[in-house]
């Protein structure tokens, strides 16, 4: 069973507008959440993270929101740029399970100029 | 500085053969991870090393898969009697090894394994 799910396989957005990516999880033991970005033929690169004790973390154009009661997190990218076109993975980890990351299936984002 | 490197970038083999995939972590990183990414899915955890020892190998799918890190730096993932279902991109990541969940993992470009 998938413990981390990204229900939207793809997203298309106009340059300058906001991109919103969603992620749901089922394991209540998860206490740290991350977003990774992946370009073709490259490994995932770390983008932003959030601890379960927070509900928001912002880094430049990227903001992650966490709703623990709903077991839901989202990534907002504003304004979106063509270079943001990539596959975005949501990931989660827990102190109890050590450092291993559990990933969602990814959302492919296309930013149109 | 140099990132995580993986060799080969592509490997094509025949069913039943043995393969070795290599990972060179970022210099000074004591923690090393292997993940497997099948087509259209996110990476799945295989094994985690802290130094030379496997701290968590719960993700290895069966005993055909084995990984070593004899000197606490380079790691080799070994797959015996390969099957077509082993075809995937094998990703390696390393981190400083501080032990906390905030210890960011940095990924290599992966090795694409194709089993014919």
mmCIF file with all atom_site columns, C-alpha atoms in Angstrom:
data_model
loop_
_atom_site.group_PDB
_atom_site.id
_atom_site.type_symbol
_atom_site.label_atom_id
_atom_site.label_alt_id
_atom_site.label_comp_id
_atom_site.label_asym_id
_atom_site.label_entity_id
_atom_site.label_seq_id
_atom_site.pdbx_PDB_ins_code
_atom_site.Cartn_x
_atom_site.Cartn_y
_atom_site.Cartn_z
_atom_site.occupancy
_atom_site.B_iso_or_equiv
_atom_site.pdbx_formal_charge
_atom_site.auth_seq_id
_atom_site.auth_comp_id
_atom_site.auth_asym_id
_atom_site.auth_atom_id
_atom_site.pdbx_PDB_model_num
ATOM 1   C CA . UNK A 1 1   ? 0.000  0.000   0.000   1.00 0.00 ? 1   UNK A CA 1
ATOM 2   C CA . UNK A 1 2   ? 1.240  3.462   -0.860  1.00 0.00 ? 2   UNK A CA 1
ATOM 3   C CA . UNK A 1 3   ? 1.931  5.484   2.277   1.00 0.00 ? 3   UNK A CA 1
ATOM 4   C CA . UNK A 1 4   ? 2.626  8.657   0.294   1.00 0.00 ? 4   UNK A CA 1
ATOM 5   C CA . UNK A 1 5   ? 0.414  9.552   -2.642  1.00 0.00 ? 5   UNK A CA 1
ATOM 6   C CA . UNK A 1 6   ? 0.502  12.262  -5.250  1.00 0.00 ? 6   UNK A CA 1
ATOM 7   C CA . UNK A 1 7   ? -2.840 11.998  -6.983  1.00 0.00 ? 7   UNK A CA 1
ATOM 8   C CA . UNK A 1 8   ? -2.097 14.380  -9.832  1.00 0.00 ? 8   UNK A CA 1
ATOM 9   C CA . UNK A 1 9   ? 0.357  12.814  -12.280 1.00 0.00 ? 9   UNK A CA 1
ATOM 10  C CA . UNK A 1 10  ? 0.736  16.055  -14.224 1.00 0.00 ? 10  UNK A CA 1
ATOM 11  C CA . UNK A 1 11  ? 0.152  19.778  -14.014 1.00 0.00 ? 11  UNK A CA 1
ATOM 12  C CA . UNK A 1 12  ? 0.352  22.469  -16.669 1.00 0.00 ? 12  UNK A CA 1
ATOM 13  C CA . UNK A 1 13  ? 0.619  26.144  -15.700 1.00 0.00 ? 13  UNK A CA 1
ATOM 14  C CA . UNK A 1 14  ? 1.329  29.443  -17.411 1.00 0.00 ? 14  UNK A CA 1
ATOM 15  C CA . UNK A 1 15  ? 4.598  31.211  -16.663 1.00 0.00 ? 15  UNK A CA 1
ATOM 16  C CA . UNK A 1 16  ? 4.150  33.715  -13.835 1.00 0.00 ? 16  UNK A CA 1
ATOM 17  C CA . UNK A 1 17  ? 1.164  31.922  -12.317 1.00 0.00 ? 17  UNK A CA 1
ATOM 18  C CA . UNK A 1 18  ? 1.093  29.758  -9.198  1.00 0.00 ? 18  UNK A CA 1
ATOM 19  C CA . UNK A 1 19  ? 1.768  26.010  -9.290  1.00 0.00 ? 19  UNK A CA 1
ATOM 20  C CA . UNK A 1 20  ? 0.162  23.982  -6.501  1.00 0.00 ? 20  UNK A CA 1
ATOM 21  C CA . UNK A 1 21  ? 1.263  20.397  -5.993  1.00 0.00 ? 21  UNK A CA 1
ATOM 22  C CA . UNK A 1 22  ? -0.502 18.142  -3.523  1.00 0.00 ? 22  UNK A CA 1
ATOM 23  C CA . UNK A 1 23  ? 0.562  15.143  -1.489  1.00 0.00 ? 23  UNK A CA 1
ATOM 24  C CA . UNK A 1 24  ? -1.328 12.889  0.946   1.00 0.00 ? 24  UNK A CA 1
ATOM 25  C CA . UNK A 1 25  ? 0.082  10.418  3.431   1.00 0.00 ? 25  UNK A CA 1
ATOM 26  C CA . UNK A 1 26  ? -1.395 7.674   5.567   1.00 0.00 ? 26  UNK A CA 1
ATOM 27  C CA . UNK A 1 27  ? 1.310  6.908   8.127   1.00 0.00 ? 27  UNK A CA 1
ATOM 28  C CA . UNK A 1 28  ? 0.797  9.082   11.211  1.00 0.00 ? 28  UNK A CA 1
ATOM 29  C CA . UNK A 1 29  ? 4.361  8.267   12.334  1.00 0.00 ? 29  UNK A CA 1
ATOM 30  C CA . UNK A 1 30  ? 5.816  10.467  9.592   1.00 0.00 ? 30  UNK A CA 1
ATOM 31  C CA . UNK A 1 31  ? 7.257  13.601  11.165  1.00 0.00 ? 31  UNK A CA 1
ATOM 32  C CA . UNK A 1 32  ? 9.355  15.129  8.427   1.00 0.00 ? 32  UNK A CA 1
ATOM 33  C CA . UNK A 1 33  ? 8.347  15.904  4.871   1.00 0.00 ? 33  UNK A CA 1
ATOM 34  C CA . UNK A 1 34  ? 10.379 16.902  1.845   1.00 0.00 ? 34  UNK A CA 1
ATOM 35  C CA . UNK A 1 35  ? 9.942  17.884  -1.762  1.00 0.00 ? 35  UNK A CA 1
ATOM 36  C CA . UNK A 1 36  ? 12.448 16.840  -4.401  1.00 0.00 ? 36  UNK A CA 1
ATOM 37  C CA . UNK A 1 37  ? 12.646 18.028  -8.000  1.00 0.00 ? 37  UNK A CA 1
ATOM 38  C CA . UNK A 1 38  ? 13.882 15.805  -10.812 1.00 0.00 ? 38  UNK A CA 1
ATOM 39  C CA . UNK A 1 39  ? 14.997 16.647  -14.324 1.00 0.00 ? 39  UNK A CA 1
ATOM 40  C CA . UNK A 1 40  ? 15.339 13.874  -16.945 1.00 0.00 ? 40  UNK A CA 1
ATOM 41  C CA . UNK A 1 41  ? 18.518 11.782  -16.652 1.00 0.00 ? 41  UNK A CA 1
ATOM 42  C CA . UNK A 1 42  ? 19.402 13.431  -13.330 1.00 0.00 ? 42  UNK A CA 1
ATOM 43  C CA . UNK A 1 43  ? 18.890 12.363  -9.749  1.00 0.00 ? 43  UNK A CA 1
ATOM 44  C CA . UNK A 1 44  ? 16.299 14.055  -7.533  1.00 0.00 ? 44  UNK A CA 1
ATOM 45  C CA . UNK A 1 45  ? 17.481 17.327  -5.979  1.00 0.00 ? 45  UNK A CA 1
ATOM 46  C CA . UNK A 1 46  ? 16.278 18.541  -2.597  1.00 0.00 ? 46  UNK A CA 1
ATOM 47  C CA . UNK A 1 47  ? 13.956 21.519  -2.781  1.00 0.00 ? 47  UNK A CA 1
ATOM 48  C CA . UNK A 1 48  ? 12.339 22.255  0.572   1.00 0.00 ? 48  UNK A CA 1
ATOM 49  C CA . UNK A 1 49  ? 11.284 20.457  3.734   1.00 0.00 ? 49  UNK A CA 1
ATOM 50  C CA . UNK A 1 50  ? 9.008  20.842  6.740   1.00 0.00 ? 50  UNK A CA 1
ATOM 51  C CA . UNK A 1 51  ? 8.909  19.343  10.193  1.00 0.00 ? 51  UNK A CA 1
ATOM 52  C CA . UNK A 1 52  ? 5.636  18.087  11.602  1.00 0.00 ? 52  UNK A CA 1
ATOM 53  C CA . UNK A 1 53  ? 5.789  20.704  14.343  1.00 0.00 ? 53  UNK A CA 1
ATOM 54  C CA . UNK A 1 54  ? 5.299  23.433  11.749  1.00 0.00 ? 54  UNK A CA 1
ATOM 55  C CA . UNK A 1 55  ? 2.507  24.148  9.309   1.00 0.00 ? 55  UNK A CA 1
ATOM 56  C CA . UNK A 1 56  ? 4.400  26.295  6.832   1.00 0.00 ? 56  UNK A CA 1
ATOM 57  C CA . UNK A 1 57  ? 7.912  26.717  5.528   1.00 0.00 ? 57  UNK A CA 1
ATOM 58  C CA . UNK A 1 58  ? 8.946  29.231  2.899   1.00 0.00 ? 58  UNK A CA 1
ATOM 59  C CA . UNK A 1 59  ? 12.095 29.496  0.796   1.00 0.00 ? 59  UNK A CA 1
ATOM 60  C CA . UNK A 1 60  ? 12.019 32.106  -1.935  1.00 0.00 ? 60  UNK A CA 1
ATOM 61  C CA . UNK A 1 61  ? 9.410  31.165  -4.529  1.00 0.00 ? 61  UNK A CA 1
ATOM 62  C CA . UNK A 1 62  ? 8.691  27.840  -2.797  1.00 0.00 ? 62  UNK A CA 1
ATOM 63  C CA . UNK A 1 63  ? 6.347  27.353  0.147   1.00 0.00 ? 63  UNK A CA 1
ATOM 64  C CA . UNK A 1 64  ? 5.312  24.071  1.703   1.00 0.00 ? 64  UNK A CA 1
ATOM 65  C CA . UNK A 1 65  ? 2.150  23.804  3.783   1.00 0.00 ? 65  UNK A CA 1
ATOM 66  C CA . UNK A 1 66  ? 1.404  20.936  6.144   1.00 0.00 ? 66  UNK A CA 1
ATOM 67  C CA . UNK A 1 67  ? -2.042 19.985  7.447   1.00 0.00 ? 67  UNK A CA 1
ATOM 68  C CA . UNK A 1 68  ? -1.398 17.216  9.949   1.00 0.00 ? 68  UNK A CA 1
ATOM 69  C CA . UNK A 1 69  ? -5.015 16.554  10.783  1.00 0.00 ? 69  UNK A CA 1
ATOM 70  C CA . UNK A 1 70  ? -5.762 15.940  7.116   1.00 0.00 ? 70  UNK A CA 1
ATOM 71  C CA . UNK A 1 71  ? -2.411 14.191  6.518   1.00 0.00 ? 71  UNK A CA 1
ATOM 72  C CA . UNK A 1 72  ? -1.916 16.490  3.578   1.00 0.00 ? 72  UNK A CA 1
ATOM 73  C CA . UNK A 1 73  ? 0.859  18.725  2.355   1.00 0.00 ? 73  UNK A CA 1
ATOM 74  C CA . UNK A 1 74  ? 1.200  20.995  -0.607  1.00 0.00 ? 74  UNK A CA 1
ATOM 75  C CA . UNK A 1 75  ? 3.963  22.812  -2.446  1.00 0.00 ? 75  UNK A CA 1
ATOM 76  C CA . UNK A 1 76  ? 3.310  26.256  -3.870  1.00 0.00 ? 76  UNK A CA 1
ATOM 77  C CA . UNK A 1 77  ? 5.595  27.722  -6.503  1.00 0.00 ? 77  UNK A CA 1
ATOM 78  C CA . UNK A 1 78  ? 5.025  31.377  -7.262  1.00 0.00 ? 78  UNK A CA 1
ATOM 79  C CA . UNK A 1 79  ? 5.705  32.778  -9.717  1.00 0.00 ? 79  UNK A CA 1
ATOM 80  C CA . UNK A 1 80  ? 6.242  29.682  -11.861 1.00 0.00 ? 80  UNK A CA 1
ATOM 81  C CA . UNK A 1 81  ? 9.120  29.812  -14.337 1.00 0.00 ? 81  UNK A CA 1
ATOM 82  C CA . UNK A 1 82  ? 9.864  27.636  -17.391 1.00 0.00 ? 82  UNK A CA 1
ATOM 83  C CA . UNK A 1 83  ? 12.919 26.238  -15.565 1.00 0.00 ? 83  UNK A CA 1
ATOM 84  C CA . UNK A 1 84  ? 10.540 24.811  -12.955 1.00 0.00 ? 84  UNK A CA 1
ATOM 85  C CA . UNK A 1 85  ? 9.329  22.269  -15.518 1.00 0.00 ? 85  UNK A CA 1
ATOM 86  C CA . UNK A 1 86  ? 10.303 18.929  -13.958 1.00 0.00 ? 86  UNK A CA 1
ATOM 87  C CA . UNK A 1 87  ? 8.913  16.015  -11.970 1.00 0.00 ? 87  UNK A CA 1
ATOM 88  C CA . UNK A 1 88  ? 8.298  16.821  -8.306  1.00 0.00 ? 88  UNK A CA 1
ATOM 89  C CA . UNK A 1 89  ? 8.347  14.126  -5.638  1.00 0.00 ? 89  UNK A CA 1
ATOM 90  C CA . UNK A 1 90  ? 6.894  14.391  -2.179  1.00 0.00 ? 90  UNK A CA 1
ATOM 91  C CA . UNK A 1 91  ? 8.741  12.314  0.444   1.00 0.00 ? 91  UNK A CA 1
ATOM 92  C CA . UNK A 1 92  ? 8.310  11.549  4.123   1.00 0.00 ? 92  UNK A CA 1
ATOM 93  C CA . UNK A 1 93  ? 10.401 10.109  6.927   1.00 0.00 ? 93  UNK A CA 1
ATOM 94  C CA . UNK A 1 94  ? 10.074 9.349   10.626  1.00 0.00 ? 94  UNK A CA 1
ATOM 95  C CA . UNK A 1 95  ? 12.466 9.202   13.561  1.00 0.00 ? 95  UNK A CA 1
ATOM 96  C CA . UNK A 1 96  ? 11.192 5.722   14.311  1.00 0.00 ? 96  UNK A CA 1
ATOM 97  C CA . UNK A 1 97  ? 12.050 4.447   10.846  1.00 0.00 ? 97  UNK A CA 1
ATOM 98  C CA . UNK A 1 98  ? 15.449 6.101   10.674  1.00 0.00 ? 98  UNK A CA 1
ATOM 99  C CA . UNK A 1 99  ? 16.474 8.131   7.682   1.00 0.00 ? 99  UNK A CA 1
ATOM 100 C CA . UNK A 1 100 ? 14.820 6.236   4.887   1.00 0.00 ? 100 UNK A CA 1
ATOM 101 C CA . UNK A 1 101 ? 12.554 8.279   2.669   1.00 0.00 ? 101 UNK A CA 1
ATOM 102 C CA . UNK A 1 102 ? 9.149  7.125   1.446   1.00 0.00 ? 102 UNK A CA 1
ATOM 103 C CA . UNK A 1 103 ? 8.315  8.802   -1.859  1.00 0.00 ? 103 UNK A CA 1
ATOM 104 C CA . UNK A 1 104 ? 5.103  9.556   -3.679  1.00 0.00 ? 104 UNK A CA 1
ATOM 105 C CA . UNK A 1 105 ? 4.725  8.730   -7.358  1.00 0.00 ? 105 UNK A CA 1
ATOM 106 C CA . UNK A 1 106 ? 5.586  12.218  -8.580  1.00 0.00 ? 106 UNK A CA 1
ATOM 107 C CA . UNK A 1 107 ? 3.833  15.056  -10.392 1.00 0.00 ? 107 UNK A CA 1
ATOM 108 C CA . UNK A 1 108 ? 5.125  16.251  -13.748 1.00 0.00 ? 108 UNK A CA 1
ATOM 109 C CA . UNK A 1 109 ? 4.941  20.041  -13.989 1.00 0.00 ? 109 UNK A CA 1
ATOM 110 C CA . UNK A 1 110 ? 5.037  21.888  -17.295 1.00 0.00 ? 110 UNK A CA 1
ATOM 111 C CA . UNK A 1 111 ? 5.384  25.663  -17.164 1.00 0.00 ? 111 UNK A CA 1
ATOM 112 C CA . UNK A 1 112 ? 4.406  27.241  -20.461 1.00 0.00 ? 112 UNK A CA 1
ATOM 113 C CA . UNK A 1 113 ? 6.131  30.477  -21.510 1.00 0.00 ? 113 UNK A CA 1
ATOM 114 C CA . UNK B 2 1   ? 32.475 20.116  -4.857  1.00 0.00 ? 1   UNK B CA 1
ATOM 115 C CA . UNK B 2 2   ? 31.735 16.848  -6.589  1.00 0.00 ? 2   UNK B CA 1
ATOM 116 C CA . UNK B 2 3   ? 28.329 15.328  -6.094  1.00 0.00 ? 3   UNK B CA 1
ATOM 117 C CA . UNK B 2 4   ? 27.288 11.694  -5.847  1.00 0.00 ? 4   UNK B CA 1
ATOM 118 C CA . UNK B 2 5   ? 28.466 9.725   -8.856  1.00 0.00 ? 5   UNK B CA 1
ATOM 119 C CA . UNK B 2 6   ? 27.195 6.384   -10.100 1.00 0.00 ? 6   UNK B CA 1
ATOM 120 C CA . UNK B 2 7   ? 28.619 3.981   -12.638 1.00 0.00 ? 7   UNK B CA 1
ATOM 121 C CA . UNK B 2 8   ? 27.697 2.755   -15.114 1.00 0.00 ? 8   UNK B CA 1
ATOM 122 C CA . UNK B 2 9   ? 25.026 5.193   -16.214 1.00 0.00 ? 9   UNK B CA 1
ATOM 123 C CA . UNK B 2 10  ? 23.373 2.432   -18.223 1.00 0.00 ? 10  UNK B CA 1
ATOM 124 C CA . UNK B 2 11  ? 23.613 -1.326  -17.930 1.00 0.00 ? 11  UNK B CA 1
ATOM 125 C CA . UNK B 2 12  ? 21.947 -3.851  -20.204 1.00 0.00 ? 12  UNK B CA 1
ATOM 126 C CA . UNK B 2 13  ? 22.128 -7.482  -19.179 1.00 0.00 ? 13  UNK B CA 1
ATOM 127 C CA . UNK B 2 14  ? 20.437 -10.780 -19.870 1.00 0.00 ? 14  UNK B CA 1
ATOM 128 C CA . UNK B 2 15  ? 18.072 -12.560 -17.541 1.00 0.00 ? 15  UNK B CA 1
ATOM 129 C CA . UNK B 2 16  ? 19.980 -14.717 -15.098 1.00 0.00 ? 16  UNK B CA 1
ATOM 130 C CA . UNK B 2 17  ? 23.205 -12.703 -15.189 1.00 0.00 ? 17  UNK B CA 1
ATOM 131 C CA . UNK B 2 18  ? 24.958 -11.009 -12.271 1.00 0.00 ? 18  UNK B CA 1
ATOM 132 C CA . UNK B 2 19  ? 25.408 -7.222  -12.140 1.00 0.00 ? 19  UNK B CA 1
ATOM 133 C CA . UNK B 2 20  ? 27.241 -4.745  -9.932  1.00 0.00 ? 20  UNK B CA 1
ATOM 134 C CA . UNK B 2 21  ? 26.314 -1.096  -9.640  1.00 0.00 ? 21  UNK B CA 1
ATOM 135 C CA . UNK B 2 22  ? 28.728 1.376   -8.069  1.00 0.00 ? 22  UNK B CA 1
ATOM 136 C CA . UNK B 2 23  ? 28.139 4.512   -6.039  1.00 0.00 ? 23  UNK B CA 1
ATOM 137 C CA . UNK B 2 24  ? 30.697 7.162   -5.027  1.00 0.00 ? 24  UNK B CA 1
ATOM 138 C CA . UNK B 2 25  ? 29.204 9.370   -2.305  1.00 0.00 ? 25  UNK B CA 1
ATOM 139 C CA . UNK B 2 26  ? 30.031 12.988  -1.580  1.00 0.00 ? 26  UNK B CA 1
ATOM 140 C CA . UNK B 2 27  ? 33.371 13.173  0.190   1.00 0.00 ? 27  UNK B CA 1
ATOM 141 C CA . UNK B 2 28  ? 32.946 13.146  3.964   1.00 0.00 ? 28  UNK B CA 1
ATOM 142 C CA . UNK B 2 29  ? 29.392 11.807  3.909   1.00 0.00 ? 29  UNK B CA 1
ATOM 143 C CA . UNK B 2 30  ? 29.109 8.854   6.258   1.00 0.00 ? 30  UNK B CA 1
ATOM 144 C CA . UNK B 2 31  ? 25.563 7.830   5.348   1.00 0.00 ? 31  UNK B CA 1
ATOM 145 C CA . UNK B 2 32  ? 24.744 6.170   2.033   1.00 0.00 ? 32  UNK B CA 1
ATOM 146 C CA . UNK B 2 33  ? 21.399 4.994   0.647   1.00 0.00 ? 33  UNK B CA 1
ATOM 147 C CA . UNK B 2 34  ? 20.214 2.925   -2.288  1.00 0.00 ? 34  UNK B CA 1
ATOM 148 C CA . UNK B 2 35  ? 16.787 3.402   -3.852  1.00 0.00 ? 35  UNK B CA 1
ATOM 149 C CA . UNK B 2 36  ? 15.120 1.851   -6.882  1.00 0.00 ? 36  UNK B CA 1
ATOM 150 C CA . UNK B 2 37  ? 12.805 3.758   -9.212  1.00 0.00 ? 37  UNK B CA 1
ATOM 151 C CA . UNK B 2 38  ? 10.568 1.804   -11.556 1.00 0.00 ? 38  UNK B CA 1
ATOM 152 C CA . UNK B 2 39  ? 8.968  3.471   -14.554 1.00 0.00 ? 39  UNK B CA 1
ATOM 153 C CA . UNK B 2 40  ? 6.255  5.950   -13.579 1.00 0.00 ? 40  UNK B CA 1
ATOM 154 C CA . UNK B 2 41  ? 6.846  5.540   -9.839  1.00 0.00 ? 41  UNK B CA 1
ATOM 155 C CA . UNK B 2 42  ? 8.729  7.308   -7.113  1.00 0.00 ? 42  UNK B CA 1
ATOM 156 C CA . UNK B 2 43  ? 12.001 5.977   -5.694  1.00 0.00 ? 43  UNK B CA 1
ATOM 157 C CA . UNK B 2 44  ? 11.690 3.059   -3.261  1.00 0.00 ? 44  UNK B CA 1
ATOM 158 C CA . UNK B 2 45  ? 14.130 2.562   -0.407  1.00 0.00 ? 45  UNK B CA 1
ATOM 159 C CA . UNK B 2 46  ? 16.419 -0.463  -0.573  1.00 0.00 ? 46  UNK B CA 1
ATOM 160 C CA . UNK B 2 47  ? 19.210 -0.136  1.994   1.00 0.00 ? 47  UNK B CA 1
ATOM 161 C CA . UNK B 2 48  ? 20.975 2.414   4.209   1.00 0.00 ? 48  UNK B CA 1
ATOM 162 C CA . UNK B 2 49  ? 24.598 2.375   5.380   1.00 0.00 ? 49  UNK B CA 1
ATOM 163 C CA . UNK B 2 50  ? 26.048 4.318   8.269   1.00 0.00 ? 50  UNK B CA 1
ATOM 164 C CA . UNK B 2 51  ? 29.781 3.978   7.783   1.00 0.00 ? 51  UNK B CA 1
ATOM 165 C CA . UNK B 2 52  ? 30.633 0.419   6.731   1.00 0.00 ? 52  UNK B CA 1
ATOM 166 C CA . UNK B 2 53  ? 27.601 -1.284  8.207   1.00 0.00 ? 53  UNK B CA 1
ATOM 167 C CA . UNK B 2 54  ? 24.104 -1.691  6.832   1.00 0.00 ? 54  UNK B CA 1
ATOM 168 C CA . UNK B 2 55  ? 21.921 0.096   9.367   1.00 0.00 ? 55  UNK B CA 1
ATOM 169 C CA . UNK B 2 56  ? 18.684 -0.780  7.583   1.00 0.00 ? 56  UNK B CA 1
ATOM 170 C CA . UNK B 2 57  ? 18.301 -3.290  4.744   1.00 0.00 ? 57  UNK B CA 1
ATOM 171 C CA . UNK B 2 58  ? 14.546 -3.705  5.091   1.00 0.00 ? 58  UNK B CA 1
ATOM 172 C CA . UNK B 2 59  ? 13.891 -2.540  1.532   1.00 0.00 ? 59  UNK B CA 1
ATOM 173 C CA . UNK B 2 60  ? 15.915 -5.211  -0.250  1.00 0.00 ? 60  UNK B CA 1
ATOM 174 C CA . UNK B 2 61  ? 13.277 -7.206  -2.150  1.00 0.00 ? 61  UNK B CA 1
ATOM 175 C CA . UNK B 2 62  ? 14.881 -10.643 -1.769  1.00 0.00 ? 62  UNK B CA 1
ATOM 176 C CA . UNK B 2 63  ? 18.187 -12.417 -1.223  1.00 0.00 ? 63  UNK B CA 1
ATOM 177 C CA . UNK B 2 64  ? 19.300 -11.846 -4.816  1.00 0.00 ? 64  UNK B CA 1
ATOM 178 C CA . UNK B 2 65  ? 20.077 -8.277  -3.811  1.00 0.00 ? 65  UNK B CA 1
ATOM 179 C CA . UNK B 2 66  ? 23.126 -7.471  -1.714  1.00 0.00 ? 66  UNK B CA 1
ATOM 180 C CA . UNK B 2 67  ? 25.095 -4.285  -1.049  1.00 0.00 ? 67  UNK B CA 1
ATOM 181 C CA . UNK B 2 68  ? 28.476 -3.600  0.507   1.00 0.00 ? 68  UNK B CA 1
ATOM 182 C CA . UNK B 2 69  ? 30.453 -0.581  1.628   1.00 0.00 ? 69  UNK B CA 1
ATOM 183 C CA . UNK B 2 70  ? 33.718 -2.101  2.870   1.00 0.00 ? 70  UNK B CA 1
ATOM 184 C CA . UNK B 2 71  ? 35.656 1.094   3.589   1.00 0.00 ? 71  UNK B CA 1
ATOM 185 C CA . UNK B 2 72  ? 32.792 3.395   4.467   1.00 0.00 ? 72  UNK B CA 1
ATOM 186 C CA . UNK B 2 73  ? 32.951 5.303   1.203   1.00 0.00 ? 73  UNK B CA 1
ATOM 187 C CA . UNK B 2 74  ? 32.210 3.624   -2.156  1.00 0.00 ? 74  UNK B CA 1
ATOM 188 C CA . UNK B 2 75  ? 29.280 1.206   -2.196  1.00 0.00 ? 75  UNK B CA 1
ATOM 189 C CA . UNK B 2 76  ? 28.401 -1.581  -4.597  1.00 0.00 ? 76  UNK B CA 1
ATOM 190 C CA . UNK B 2 77  ? 24.901 -2.931  -5.122  1.00 0.00 ? 77  UNK B CA 1
ATOM 191 C CA . UNK B 2 78  ? 25.022 -6.507  -6.354  1.00 0.00 ? 78  UNK B CA 1
ATOM 192 C CA . UNK B 2 79  ? 22.155 -8.311  -8.035  1.00 0.00 ? 79  UNK B CA 1
ATOM 193 C CA . UNK B 2 80  ? 22.368 -12.046 -8.690  1.00 0.00 ? 80  UNK B CA 1
ATOM 194 C CA . UNK B 2 81  ? 20.312 -14.023 -11.214 1.00 0.00 ? 81  UNK B CA 1
ATOM 195 C CA . UNK B 2 82  ? 18.722 -10.890 -12.611 1.00 0.00 ? 82  UNK B CA 1
ATOM 196 C CA . UNK B 2 83  ? 15.073 -10.964 -13.633 1.00 0.00 ? 83  UNK B CA 1
ATOM 197 C CA . UNK B 2 84  ? 13.191 -8.756  -16.067 1.00 0.00 ? 84  UNK B CA 1
ATOM 198 C CA . UNK B 2 85  ? 11.355 -7.223  -13.115 1.00 0.00 ? 85  UNK B CA 1
ATOM 199 C CA . UNK B 2 86  ? 14.660 -5.864  -11.804 1.00 0.00 ? 86  UNK B CA 1
ATOM 200 C CA . UNK B 2 87  ? 14.717 -3.375  -14.682 1.00 0.00 ? 87  UNK B CA 1
ATOM 201 C CA . UNK B 2 88  ? 14.639 0.091   -13.111 1.00 0.00 ? 88  UNK B CA 1
ATOM 202 C CA . UNK B 2 89  ? 16.778 3.114   -12.332 1.00 0.00 ? 89  UNK B CA 1
ATOM 203 C CA . UNK B 2 90  ? 18.903 2.466   -9.262  1.00 0.00 ? 90  UNK B CA 1
ATOM 204 C CA . UNK B 2 91  ? 19.586 5.660   -7.327  1.00 0.00 ? 91  UNK B CA 1
ATOM 205 C CA . UNK B 2 92  ? 22.250 6.229   -4.733  1.00 0.00 ? 92  UNK B CA 1
ATOM 206 C CA . UNK B 2 93  ? 22.174 9.070   -2.199  1.00 0.00 ? 93  UNK B CA 1
ATOM 207 C CA . UNK B 2 94  ? 24.518 10.222  0.538   1.00 0.00 ? 94  UNK B CA 1
ATOM 208 C CA . UNK B 2 95  ? 24.190 12.485  3.563   1.00 0.00 ? 95  UNK B CA 1
ATOM 209 C CA . UNK B 2 96  ? 26.425 13.817  6.338   1.00 0.00 ? 96  UNK B CA 1
ATOM 210 C CA . UNK B 2 97  ? 25.158 11.130  8.686   1.00 0.00 ? 97  UNK B CA 1
ATOM 211 C CA . UNK B 2 98  ? 24.150 13.357  11.558  1.00 0.00 ? 98  UNK B CA 1
ATOM 212 C CA . UNK B 2 99  ? 21.455 10.860  12.362  1.00 0.00 ? 99  UNK B CA 1
ATOM 213 C CA . UNK B 2 100 ? 18.448 13.143  12.371  1.00 0.00 ? 100 UNK B CA 1
ATOM 214 C CA . UNK B 2 101 ? 15.623 13.227  9.854   1.00 0.00 ? 101 UNK B CA 1
ATOM 215 C CA . UNK B 2 102 ? 16.848 16.673  8.763   1.00 0.00 ? 102 UNK B CA 1
ATOM 216 C CA . UNK B 2 103 ? 20.039 15.085  7.399   1.00 0.00 ? 103 UNK B CA 1
ATOM 217 C CA . UNK B 2 104 ? 19.471 15.964  3.724   1.00 0.00 ? 104 UNK B CA 1
ATOM 218 C CA . UNK B 2 105 ? 20.062 13.221  1.196   1.00 0.00 ? 105 UNK B CA 1
ATOM 219 C CA . UNK B 2 106 ? 21.827 14.148  -2.048  1.00 0.00 ? 106 UNK B CA 1
ATOM 220 C CA . UNK B 2 107 ? 21.169 11.885  -4.994  1.00 0.00 ? 107 UNK B CA 1
ATOM 221 C CA . UNK B 2 108 ? 23.332 10.696  -7.839  1.00 0.00 ? 108 UNK B CA 1
ATOM 222 C CA . UNK B 2 109 ? 22.088 10.525  -11.459 1.00 0.00 ? 109 UNK B CA 1
ATOM 223 C CA . UNK B 2 110 ? 21.268 6.832   -11.177 1.00 0.00 ? 110 UNK B CA 1
ATOM 224 C CA . UNK B 2 111 ? 22.103 3.679   -13.120 1.00 0.00 ? 111 UNK B CA 1
ATOM 225 C CA . UNK B 2 112 ? 19.454 2.548   -15.589 1.00 0.00 ? 112 UNK B CA 1
ATOM 226 C CA . UNK B 2 113 ? 19.389 -1.262  -15.503 1.00 0.00 ? 113 UNK B CA 1
ATOM 227 C CA . UNK B 2 114 ? 17.662 -3.140  -18.302 1.00 0.00 ? 114 UNK B CA 1
ATOM 228 C CA . UNK B 2 115 ? 17.280 -6.897  -18.034 1.00 0.00 ? 115 UNK B CA 1
ATOM 229 C CA . UNK B 2 116 ? 16.438 -8.527  -21.363 1.00 0.00 ? 116 UNK B CA 1
#
